[in-house]
Structure formats: structure tokens, C-alpha cells
């Protein structure tokens, strides 16, 4: 290696910068949905608000708590990795992934109920048509589904990291762990934005 | 290959003004382009390798020069912007005495409804010197109403009215094109705008098979759909509509709007989102119930009422 | 030392390479293929338009042809052209790095691009798409009976290739510059790619998500863009142009980068106003995000929104003007030779200037109302994207051909091709400005007879253009086997890429690169 050689610290910085650039891009993915949400809320306020109140506040809140806890586990894993505490790091990663799975299960249950209540937009939509109510659910299902895809990828990445940590003989793969951590927190932050947008804001008296 | 021409006929005063702007910009940008072409050619010859031109101290930067060729174009651009925006704003405002004509676009034709009930397809007859305001609606996809001789164009968006105004000052027949791609036969979605002297136009308007006039058709619909049951009862559970058109309206959600064609359309199709303050949400939504042509007739009736 | 071309020569090794130079060549092969497919569609379009009647192909086929032309040329040729081929090959060389920051990601980008491209071609073979490359709703979601979903998903998928390439460049330029190579010593080519990468990373996902929304509305019949279902068709246009206007800068900024390397080299002096050039690049990239509304002046947006977007569009013209003036000033007191790359670069300035100045007509509100959706717009963006970006791409290909292949191209033929392309291009597209002012709308399968003369001129120009594009394909292929061997630095270029062998070794430079002095002047030893 003769050219600009990168030591481990350099590699960590490089990977982190790459991840930040990727997350900036990811944020823009949600951009059209945010715009669509704002558009619906301004131009069709009544139906939009009615539809928003049909979401399940308790399951949403529970899921928020679960995802925040998972992020705490991930943060712990990343911090502990600096100390090379292999076993603890592994456990934190597993806990994080498990909480992610629980989130997804609850989300699936929620979708299932909404489907059964004919809240999925289409010909047999239960709410008032032409009022912004179906439009809200387009935004709702698109945004939560996109988020769920991200979370699924996040769980995959976290489990892969767990395997790597579990099997590693030498020092822990710090750059990869940092990147995985950033990604997980991003998915969490997106939910923290979606939760008030979709569940809370229309419930204020 | 018949009569080649550099610009289409200008059949409105606006068109002539647009042409003036165009030729001024052409002169301006043409001068810049020629000056650049000259400089590049001149430098290319003078400083070709092996020539004996002086080359001492080639500049690598010159703040004053660079700032000046930022500032001068910027000022010119602002001038052009102002001129074009002013012209645009003028065309945007319809004349007070403009005659309203409803035009419905669909794949692949133009349907015109005159105020007296006369209908035509792919043709629009108007009188010389009569300001016209078109209310454009689409039954399917986006189209665009484009008359090159008037230098005007307006996209026709399904689900709302867009409008465009003109005042033709030259009798003649002018091409009407659909300018936004709208499917297989887009290129044949053509029509003609026929500008006639006022006397001929009046004669044309009276001939043909017009029914009772657009607003009386609207009145019929107004009864048929049961609007009169609440709005004319004076019972106070629905706003009275007489003299409403063009007036400001206070809505239940706090908005204050002018009762123009666009808002009336929304209020008929989606009454809940456009409820007038002080009235109960009783009215059924007519979205999906009314044809564009029926909607136009209803609104024409409300204009008169 | 062996070159990157001789190392790992088997097909399998090529397809699994992570060497940025080889990935660049994989891209070059793929985009060349797509260029000629998209070009073939253009040839049929121009043949059809030689007569006013729609007599060569049916209307539906014509619509599918211009859609194929647009989709393929924009997403599978223009956007990846300069960044993924020249940028990929040269950025590490220009900053003295061994490779990009994420070499495997780079290869992955190529595969993603290829899968997207094959998906698009598959959709075209199944029967094509007739929406136009702009996919305007509600036509694309509820009315078109063509294969919209597969093509839209392919474009969506290809977007990831753009994002990953942009991300790779950003990190590489931040992290892997040789010691001493500070930001304001970077070649303008690298600056241009840095700005482009920012756009790729931030704008592409908006397009991708918009494509997904099309699929959702089409599959589930839920209202997003169709007013009959409770959606808003203008929402689509805002989202689409939020990406697609910056996408113009994705195509033209790297072209400006190429020209900013070629002109100083053949004028044998430093670029005039380096710092302003760098600022102008970044200025264009950032302002480019704020002007999307100028595609929608006639859509019924409010008058004040129209004025705002118009004003901002005039602002974005200022940095573009700076660049043209600075290139011209670079010729002053130079010592100029007119090798083929220089001919392309000078042609670029001319065509880009015409394209840019006519852009002012479209930014001017009252004129845009008349000119938008007509051939004036078609001519305008072809001057920028073909006259500008493709000319710069070909100029760059000739300029760095010795470096990439180790062979010289035949100079005489290259000059002939450059001249043919310049004249053929003007003959094809200048008449289209006139057609537009006369009022001929775009995407017309048949047209009024008074437009025929100009259309015939345009079609005649297109035939010259077609030969002009085939010519380099032939002589460049010939030169791979029979061209003169190239020295390390055939053009007396100053950039780091000329300090290493032609073609470069696998690891780019044999010794560590250190930059001590000003732009392009390397004290540290690079070459073998």
C-alpha cells in the first residue's frame, strides 16, 4: 500500500462520512411523503384529520417506546465496542434486533386491523370518500411501509453485525458497528417524526 | 411546403408585445453570442501556437473584471425578468368585461360551451375586440390549450379550473393545439379559433341548435339535483346563493375566499372541506356525480343568480 | 510495471473487478450500448418527422419511440456518462488515491445500473411505454395502457446506482486526497464531480420515491396524483421536477469539469479565475435545487410563484455566464493548438452558450408561456444536454483516451468527426428553435404542412449527426489495436493523472503522491 494509506481511525471516519452521506440521501426518500402529508393536511383538513384519528394511538405509542429502547441498546453496543467487550456488545445487538422484530410484529398487527376496518384506500374504503381521508391513508401506509422496509434492513444489518462480533477473534469491527449504529438511529428518528405526524397532531383538542 | 414564416401571425395586442420582447432579447443575446464567437475566433488565431503574439504575464485572475461580468449580466437579466413578468401579469388579469366561455378537454377533442347554450367541438368562435376568458377543465388527463397566434398557453388540469384570457384584434382562423402530451392521438387534438367581426359573430351565435342557454340548463340541473330545496328555501340551513358570485365568503375553517368559478366548483364537489361559516355540514358531496359540462352549466347559472 | 489492463484479463476477472479504472470501462461499454439504442429511436423519430403526415410508424409506436429515446438517453446514458466513466476513472488519479473510498460499492453501482437498464429494455420489448420520459400523471398512472410499471421500477432501481456513485465520490474527495492537495488545489474536474455528487445523493431519492408513488397509484388505484381518486396531478410535477431540474446539472456540471481541463491544457496556460470557477460550480449546484417551478409556468401555479421561480432561474444563469467568460479569457495570451479534444471543447462553449442564452427566453415568463411545450424547449435542452454534455463527453474521451487505453487515436479522423458533429448538431437543432417560435408543439407524430421545411432541415442534420457519432466508434475501436502507443503525458497536461503511466498501473501510482505547490504542479514523485 503505497498511496494515501488509511489507518483504522481513518477508515472509521471514512465509513462514517459515507454513512452520513447515505442518510442524507435516505432522508430525501421520505421527502415526497412529507410533502404529500403537508399537502393533504393543508388542502383537505377535515377528512385528513378524521382519518388521522382512526389510527391506533396506543399501539403507536407502544411502538415508539420499543423503538427508542432498541436505539438505546444500539447506542450501548457501539459505546461498549470501544472497550472491546465482545459478549456485552453481542447481547446489546441481539436485544436491539429483537426489539426491532417486536416493533414489526406490532406494526403488522396494526396494519391487519386497519385492513379489517376497511381503512386501506380503495373501492370499499370505510371512511368518507373525496374528503382527504383515503389520501391520508395513502400517506400513512406508504410512510409506515417504507419505514418498515428500512427497519427490516436494519434488523438484517444488526444481526449480521452480531454474527461478526460473535465470530470475531481479533478486535471488534468498529467502522462497521458505527455505520450500523448510525443507520439504526436514523430509522428510529424517522419513526419519531412519523409518529406525531400520523398519530398525534390531529388529536390535539 | 407552403408559406414559410419566421413567426406566426400576431392576432392579439399581447402577441405583438411578446414579439417585441422576443426580438429585443434576440438582439441582446445575439450580441453576446456574436461577441463571444468573435473573441474566441480572434484569440484562437492570434494566440495559436507558434504565432508571434506577445504572451508576457498572462492573467490568471482579475477580480474587477470577473465581478463586472457577474454584475452586468445580472442587471440585464433583472431587466428582462421585470419586463417579461410585467407582461405576464398583464395577461394574467382578465378584462372586467370579459366574456366567459367554458372549454372541456378530453382525449382527444375540445368541447366548447358558450354562454347562450351554443356548443361546438374543436372550434371556438369569438368576436374581434371582445375580451374572452376561458374556463378550462379536463375530463381525463392533462392537456394544454395553446393558440400560437395569441402567444398564450394554459395547461388544462383534471379536477380543477384553470383559466386564460385573450382579446383578439384580427379576424381570421387560428390554429389551436394541445401542447401537453395526452396519449395516442395527442398530435391530432387540434382545433381552430375563429375570430369574426362582431356582426358576423352575433349572427353565428344566434344560428345553430343552441338550447335555452347555458345558465337555464344550469337552472334545470339546480332543480333536478335538489339544490333549490335547501339553498332557495330561506330556511337558514344552507347559504343563499343569490348575488353570491364574486363576493367574499367566510368559511367554517377560517379561510376567507372569493366565490369565483374555482371555489364554487370545489364547494359543489367537496362541500365539507368548503363549508360556509355558520351553516351545518348537510350538503352531500357531488364529486363523481356531475359531468364537467353540467358543472359548467351550474356555475353559469350561479353567476347569474 | 504491468498496467491495469493486462492484470486480470479474463471476463470473469473483469466482471468481478473492484478497480475503479476497470469499472469505468465496464460503464463505458454499457452506456455506449444504450447511447446507440436511444440514438436508433431518435433516427426513426427524425425519419417520421420528415413529412407532415404520420406515415412511417403508427402514432402509438411514435409515442413509444420518443419515450424510449428520452428514458434511455437521460437515465442510461447522460446521467452516468461523464461521472461514471470519466469521473470513475480519473478522480482517484487526479487526487493521488489508490482507488475510490468504497471500491466494492462502485462495482455494485454498475450492476444496479445494468439491471435497471435491462429492466427498461425488457419493458420496451414487451411493448413499450407511451408516457414520455416525464411520466406525467394522471396519464401514466390511470390512462396509459403500456408497460409503465416495469420501466418506472427500472428507473427507480437505477437511481440507487446514481446515489451510490455520488456517495462514493463525496467520501473519496473528502478523505482520499493526497497530502498537500487542499480543496483549492483540486482540479475543476474534481470540483464539478463533487457538486454533481451532492445533487445525485440529494435529488435522486426524490425521483425514486416519486416513481414508487406512480406504481402505488397504478397498482392499488389509490388517489395520490389522480384527481378522480382525490389526488393532485401537480404534486407529481413538483416532485418530478425537483429531481429533474437538478438532473440537468448532473449532466452539465461534469461536462463543464471536462472542458475546464481541456481548455487550459491546449491553451497551455492556467485556467482564468480558478476560484470563481469553483464557486460558480457550487453556486449552480445549489441554485439548481430552487428553480424546478420554471417547468410549470403554464400549469396554473399562482402568478407570484411563477415570478419567484422566474427570478431564481435568471440568477442561476449568472454562474453559467461566469464559466463561459472565464473559458474565453483562458484563451487570451495562450499558445493554442487545435487537437480534437480542443475542437470538442470549443464546440461545447459555442453550443452551451446558445443553449444557455435560449434558456433565458424560457425563464422569461411571458415568453415561456408561448414557448414551453414546443420545439423551442426541445432545441434548448438538446443544446445543453447533447451539444453541451455529449460534446464534452466525447472531448473527454479523446483527451484521456491515451491515458485510459495507452493508445493514440487517429487525429485527422477525430477532427473530422468533431467538425461533423458540430455542424450536424446545429443543422438538426437550430431549426427546432424556429419551429418552436412558430408554435409547433413537441411530441407530435404529425404536424401542419407549414412546419415541413424546418423539419426536413432538422432530419437532414440528424443524418450527419448519426454518421458523426458512428465515426468515433469505428476509429476509436481501430486505435485500440493499431493506434500509436501513447506516452505518459501526450498533451503536456499538468494534472496528477498525467504523472503516471499510460495506461496506469493497477495501484495508479508507484510512489506516494505529495502535492507541495499550486494547482496541478506536483513536486512529489508519482511516475515510475
CSV table of C-alpha atoms in Angstrom, one decimal, chain B residues 3-245:
chain,number,residue,atom,x,y,z
B,3,UNK,CA,-45.6,29.8,-46.9
B,4,UNK,CA,-42.6,29.6,-44.6
B,5,UNK,CA,-42.6,32.3,-42.0
B,6,UNK,CA,-40.3,33.2,-39.1
B,7,UNK,CA,-43.1,33.9,-36.6
B,8,UNK,CA,-46.8,33.1,-36.5
B,9,UNK,CA,-49.4,35.8,-37.1
B,10,UNK,CA,-49.9,38.1,-34.1
B,11,UNK,CA,-53.6,38.2,-33.6
B,12,UNK,CA,-53.7,40.0,-30.2
B,13,UNK,CA,-52.1,43.1,-28.8
B,14,UNK,CA,-50.4,40.8,-26.3
B,15,UNK,CA,-48.9,38.7,-29.1
B,16,UNK,CA,-47.3,41.8,-30.6
B,17,UNK,CA,-45.9,42.7,-27.2
B,18,UNK,CA,-44.5,39.2,-26.8
B,19,UNK,CA,-42.9,39.5,-30.2
B,20,UNK,CA,-41.3,42.8,-29.2
B,21,UNK,CA,-39.9,41.2,-26.1
B,22,UNK,CA,-38.7,38.3,-28.1
B,23,UNK,CA,-36.8,40.4,-30.7
B,24,UNK,CA,-35.3,42.6,-28.0
B,25,UNK,CA,-34.0,39.5,-26.2
B,26,UNK,CA,-32.8,38.1,-29.5
B,27,UNK,CA,-30.8,41.3,-30.2
B,28,UNK,CA,-29.4,41.2,-26.7
B,29,UNK,CA,-28.4,37.5,-26.6
B,30,UNK,CA,-27.4,37.6,-30.2
B,31,UNK,CA,-24.9,40.4,-29.5
B,32,UNK,CA,-23.5,38.4,-26.6
B,33,UNK,CA,-23.2,35.3,-28.6
B,34,UNK,CA,-21.6,37.0,-31.6
B,35,UNK,CA,-19.2,38.9,-29.3
B,36,UNK,CA,-18.1,35.6,-27.7
B,37,UNK,CA,-17.8,33.9,-31.1
B,38,UNK,CA,-15.7,36.8,-32.3
B,39,UNK,CA,-13.4,36.8,-29.2
B,40,UNK,CA,-12.9,33.0,-29.3
B,41,UNK,CA,-12.1,33.2,-33.0
B,42,UNK,CA,-9.8,36.2,-32.5
B,43,UNK,CA,-7.9,34.6,-29.6
B,44,UNK,CA,-7.7,31.3,-31.4
B,45,UNK,CA,-6.0,32.9,-34.4
B,46,UNK,CA,-3.9,35.4,-32.5
B,47,UNK,CA,-2.6,33.1,-29.8
B,48,UNK,CA,-2.3,29.9,-32.0
B,49,UNK,CA,0.8,28.1,-31.1
B,50,UNK,CA,3.8,29.5,-32.9
B,51,UNK,CA,2.3,32.9,-33.6
B,52,UNK,CA,4.5,35.8,-32.5
B,53,UNK,CA,1.8,37.5,-30.3
B,54,UNK,CA,3.0,38.9,-27.0
B,55,UNK,CA,2.3,36.5,-24.2
B,56,UNK,CA,4.0,38.1,-21.2
B,57,UNK,CA,2.1,38.0,-17.9
B,58,UNK,CA,-1.0,36.0,-18.8
B,59,UNK,CA,-3.6,36.9,-16.2
B,60,UNK,CA,-4.9,34.1,-14.0
B,61,UNK,CA,-7.4,36.2,-12.3
B,62,UNK,CA,-8.8,39.7,-12.3
B,63,UNK,CA,-11.3,40.4,-9.6
B,64,UNK,CA,-12.7,43.6,-11.1
B,65,UNK,CA,-13.2,42.1,-14.5
B,66,UNK,CA,-14.8,39.0,-13.0
B,67,UNK,CA,-17.1,40.9,-10.8
B,68,UNK,CA,-18.2,43.1,-13.6
B,69,UNK,CA,-19.1,40.2,-15.8
B,70,UNK,CA,-21.2,38.9,-13.0
B,71,UNK,CA,-22.9,42.2,-12.2
B,72,UNK,CA,-23.6,43.4,-15.8
B,73,UNK,CA,-25.4,40.2,-16.9
B,74,UNK,CA,-27.3,40.1,-13.6
B,75,UNK,CA,-28.6,43.7,-14.2
B,76,UNK,CA,-29.6,42.8,-17.7
B,77,UNK,CA,-31.3,39.6,-16.5
B,78,UNK,CA,-33.2,41.6,-13.9
B,79,UNK,CA,-34.4,44.0,-16.6
B,80,UNK,CA,-35.6,41.1,-18.8
B,81,UNK,CA,-37.2,39.4,-15.8
B,82,UNK,CA,-39.1,42.6,-14.9
B,83,UNK,CA,-40.3,43.2,-18.5
B,84,UNK,CA,-41.4,39.6,-19.0
B,85,UNK,CA,-43.1,39.3,-15.6
B,86,UNK,CA,-45.0,42.6,-16.1
B,87,UNK,CA,-46.2,41.3,-19.5
B,88,UNK,CA,-47.2,38.0,-17.9
B,89,UNK,CA,-49.1,39.7,-15.0
B,90,UNK,CA,-51.0,41.8,-17.5
B,91,UNK,CA,-52.1,38.8,-19.5
B,92,UNK,CA,-53.0,37.1,-16.2
B,93,UNK,CA,-55.6,39.7,-15.3
B,94,UNK,CA,-58.8,39.3,-17.4
B,95,UNK,CA,-60.6,42.5,-18.5
B,96,UNK,CA,-63.6,43.4,-16.4
B,97,UNK,CA,-66.0,43.0,-19.3
B,98,UNK,CA,-64.5,39.6,-20.4
B,99,UNK,CA,-67.0,37.1,-21.8
B,100,UNK,CA,-66.7,33.7,-20.1
B,101,UNK,CA,-66.6,30.5,-22.2
B,102,UNK,CA,-66.3,27.0,-20.7
B,103,UNK,CA,-64.0,24.7,-22.5
B,104,UNK,CA,-63.7,21.0,-21.7
B,105,UNK,CA,-60.8,19.0,-22.9
B,106,UNK,CA,-60.8,15.2,-23.2
B,107,UNK,CA,-58.8,12.6,-25.1
B,108,UNK,CA,-58.7,13.9,-27.9
B,109,UNK,CA,-61.1,16.8,-28.5
B,110,UNK,CA,-62.1,20.3,-27.3
B,111,UNK,CA,-65.7,20.9,-26.3
B,112,UNK,CA,-66.8,24.4,-26.0
B,113,UNK,CA,-69.9,25.7,-24.2
B,114,UNK,CA,-71.0,29.3,-25.0
B,115,UNK,CA,-73.0,31.3,-22.6
B,116,UNK,CA,-76.1,31.2,-24.7
B,117,UNK,CA,-76.0,27.5,-24.8
B,118,UNK,CA,-74.4,27.1,-28.2
B,119,UNK,CA,-71.9,24.2,-28.2
B,120,UNK,CA,-69.1,23.4,-30.6
B,121,UNK,CA,-66.4,20.8,-30.9
B,122,UNK,CA,-62.8,21.6,-31.8
B,123,UNK,CA,-63.9,25.1,-32.8
B,124,UNK,CA,-64.2,28.3,-30.8
B,125,UNK,CA,-65.9,31.3,-32.3
B,126,UNK,CA,-65.2,34.7,-30.8
B,127,UNK,CA,-65.7,38.3,-31.9
B,128,UNK,CA,-63.0,40.8,-32.7
B,129,UNK,CA,-62.2,43.2,-29.9
B,130,UNK,CA,-64.3,41.2,-27.3
B,131,UNK,CA,-62.2,40.2,-24.3
B,132,UNK,CA,-62.7,36.5,-23.7
B,133,UNK,CA,-62.0,34.5,-20.6
B,134,UNK,CA,-61.9,30.7,-20.9
B,135,UNK,CA,-62.6,28.4,-18.0
B,136,UNK,CA,-60.7,25.2,-18.8
B,137,UNK,CA,-61.5,21.8,-17.4
B,138,UNK,CA,-60.4,18.3,-18.3
B,139,UNK,CA,-62.3,15.1,-18.1
B,140,UNK,CA,-59.3,12.8,-18.1
B,141,UNK,CA,-55.6,13.7,-18.3
B,142,UNK,CA,-53.6,16.9,-18.5
B,143,UNK,CA,-54.0,18.8,-21.8
B,144,UNK,CA,-52.8,22.3,-22.7
B,145,UNK,CA,-54.8,25.0,-24.6
B,146,UNK,CA,-52.3,26.6,-27.0
B,147,UNK,CA,-53.0,29.2,-29.7
B,148,UNK,CA,-49.7,30.3,-31.2
B,149,UNK,CA,-51.2,33.3,-32.9
B,150,UNK,CA,-52.2,34.7,-29.5
B,151,UNK,CA,-48.9,33.6,-27.8
B,152,UNK,CA,-50.9,32.1,-25.0
B,153,UNK,CA,-51.0,28.6,-23.5
B,154,UNK,CA,-52.6,27.2,-20.4
B,155,UNK,CA,-52.4,23.6,-19.1
B,156,UNK,CA,-55.8,22.0,-18.6
B,157,UNK,CA,-55.6,20.1,-15.3
B,158,UNK,CA,-58.3,17.5,-14.4
B,159,UNK,CA,-60.0,18.2,-11.1
B,160,UNK,CA,-59.9,22.0,-11.2
B,161,UNK,CA,-60.5,25.0,-13.4
B,162,UNK,CA,-57.6,26.9,-15.0
B,163,UNK,CA,-58.3,30.0,-16.9
B,164,UNK,CA,-56.8,32.1,-19.7
B,165,UNK,CA,-57.8,35.4,-21.3
B,166,UNK,CA,-57.3,37.0,-24.6
B,167,UNK,CA,-58.6,39.8,-26.8
B,168,UNK,CA,-58.2,39.0,-30.5
B,169,UNK,CA,-57.9,42.1,-32.6
B,170,UNK,CA,-57.6,40.5,-36.0
B,171,UNK,CA,-60.3,38.5,-37.7
B,172,UNK,CA,-59.2,35.1,-39.0
B,173,UNK,CA,-58.9,31.5,-38.3
B,174,UNK,CA,-56.1,30.4,-36.0
B,175,UNK,CA,-54.7,27.0,-35.0
B,176,UNK,CA,-55.5,25.6,-31.6
B,177,UNK,CA,-53.1,22.9,-30.3
B,178,UNK,CA,-53.0,20.6,-27.4
B,179,UNK,CA,-49.5,21.2,-26.1
B,180,UNK,CA,-49.1,18.7,-23.3
B,181,UNK,CA,-48.7,15.1,-24.4
B,182,UNK,CA,-52.0,13.3,-23.6
B,183,UNK,CA,-51.9,9.9,-25.3
B,184,UNK,CA,-52.0,8.2,-28.6
B,185,UNK,CA,-53.7,10.8,-30.7
B,186,UNK,CA,-52.2,13.8,-29.0
B,187,UNK,CA,-50.9,15.3,-32.3
B,188,UNK,CA,-54.4,15.3,-33.8
B,189,UNK,CA,-56.1,17.0,-30.8
B,190,UNK,CA,-56.3,20.2,-32.8
B,191,UNK,CA,-58.9,22.8,-33.2
B,192,UNK,CA,-59.5,26.3,-34.6
B,193,UNK,CA,-60.2,29.6,-33.1
B,194,UNK,CA,-62.3,31.6,-35.4
B,195,UNK,CA,-62.2,35.3,-34.8
B,196,UNK,CA,-65.1,37.1,-36.5
B,197,UNK,CA,-66.3,40.7,-36.9
B,198,UNK,CA,-68.8,41.4,-34.2
B,199,UNK,CA,-71.8,41.5,-36.5
B,200,UNK,CA,-70.9,38.1,-38.1
B,201,UNK,CA,-70.3,36.7,-34.6
B,202,UNK,CA,-73.7,37.8,-33.4
B,203,UNK,CA,-75.3,36.1,-36.4
B,204,UNK,CA,-73.3,33.0,-35.8
B,205,UNK,CA,-74.2,32.9,-32.2
B,206,UNK,CA,-77.9,33.0,-33.0
B,207,UNK,CA,-77.8,30.3,-35.7
B,208,UNK,CA,-77.3,26.7,-34.8
B,209,UNK,CA,-79.0,24.5,-32.4
B,210,UNK,CA,-78.4,26.2,-29.1
B,211,UNK,CA,-80.9,25.1,-26.4
B,212,UNK,CA,-82.0,27.6,-23.8
B,213,UNK,CA,-78.7,29.0,-22.9
B,214,UNK,CA,-76.1,27.6,-20.5
B,215,UNK,CA,-77.5,29.2,-17.4
B,216,UNK,CA,-81.0,28.0,-18.0
B,217,UNK,CA,-79.6,24.5,-18.4
B,218,UNK,CA,-77.9,25.1,-15.1
B,219,UNK,CA,-81.2,26.2,-13.6
B,220,UNK,CA,-82.8,22.9,-14.7
B,221,UNK,CA,-79.9,21.0,-13.1
B,222,UNK,CA,-80.2,23.1,-10.0
B,223,UNK,CA,-83.7,21.9,-9.5
B,224,UNK,CA,-83.0,18.3,-10.6
B,225,UNK,CA,-80.2,17.8,-8.2
B,226,UNK,CA,-82.3,19.3,-5.4
B,227,UNK,CA,-80.1,22.3,-4.7
B,228,UNK,CA,-83.0,24.6,-4.6
B,229,UNK,CA,-84.6,22.6,-1.8
B,230,UNK,CA,-82.1,24.0,0.7
B,231,UNK,CA,-80.4,26.9,-0.9
B,232,UNK,CA,-83.6,28.7,-2.0
B,233,UNK,CA,-85.8,27.9,1.0
B,234,UNK,CA,-84.5,30.7,3.1
B,235,UNK,CA,-84.7,28.3,6.0
B,236,UNK,CA,-81.2,29.2,7.1
B,237,UNK,CA,-79.7,25.7,7.0
B,238,UNK,CA,-77.9,26.5,3.7
B,239,UNK,CA,-76.4,29.8,2.5
B,240,UNK,CA,-78.5,31.8,0.0
B,241,UNK,CA,-76.8,31.9,-3.4
B,242,UNK,CA,-78.4,34.9,-5.0
B,243,UNK,CA,-75.8,37.6,-5.7
B,244,UNK,CA,-73.1,35.4,-4.2
B,245,UNK,CA,-70.9,35.2,-7.3
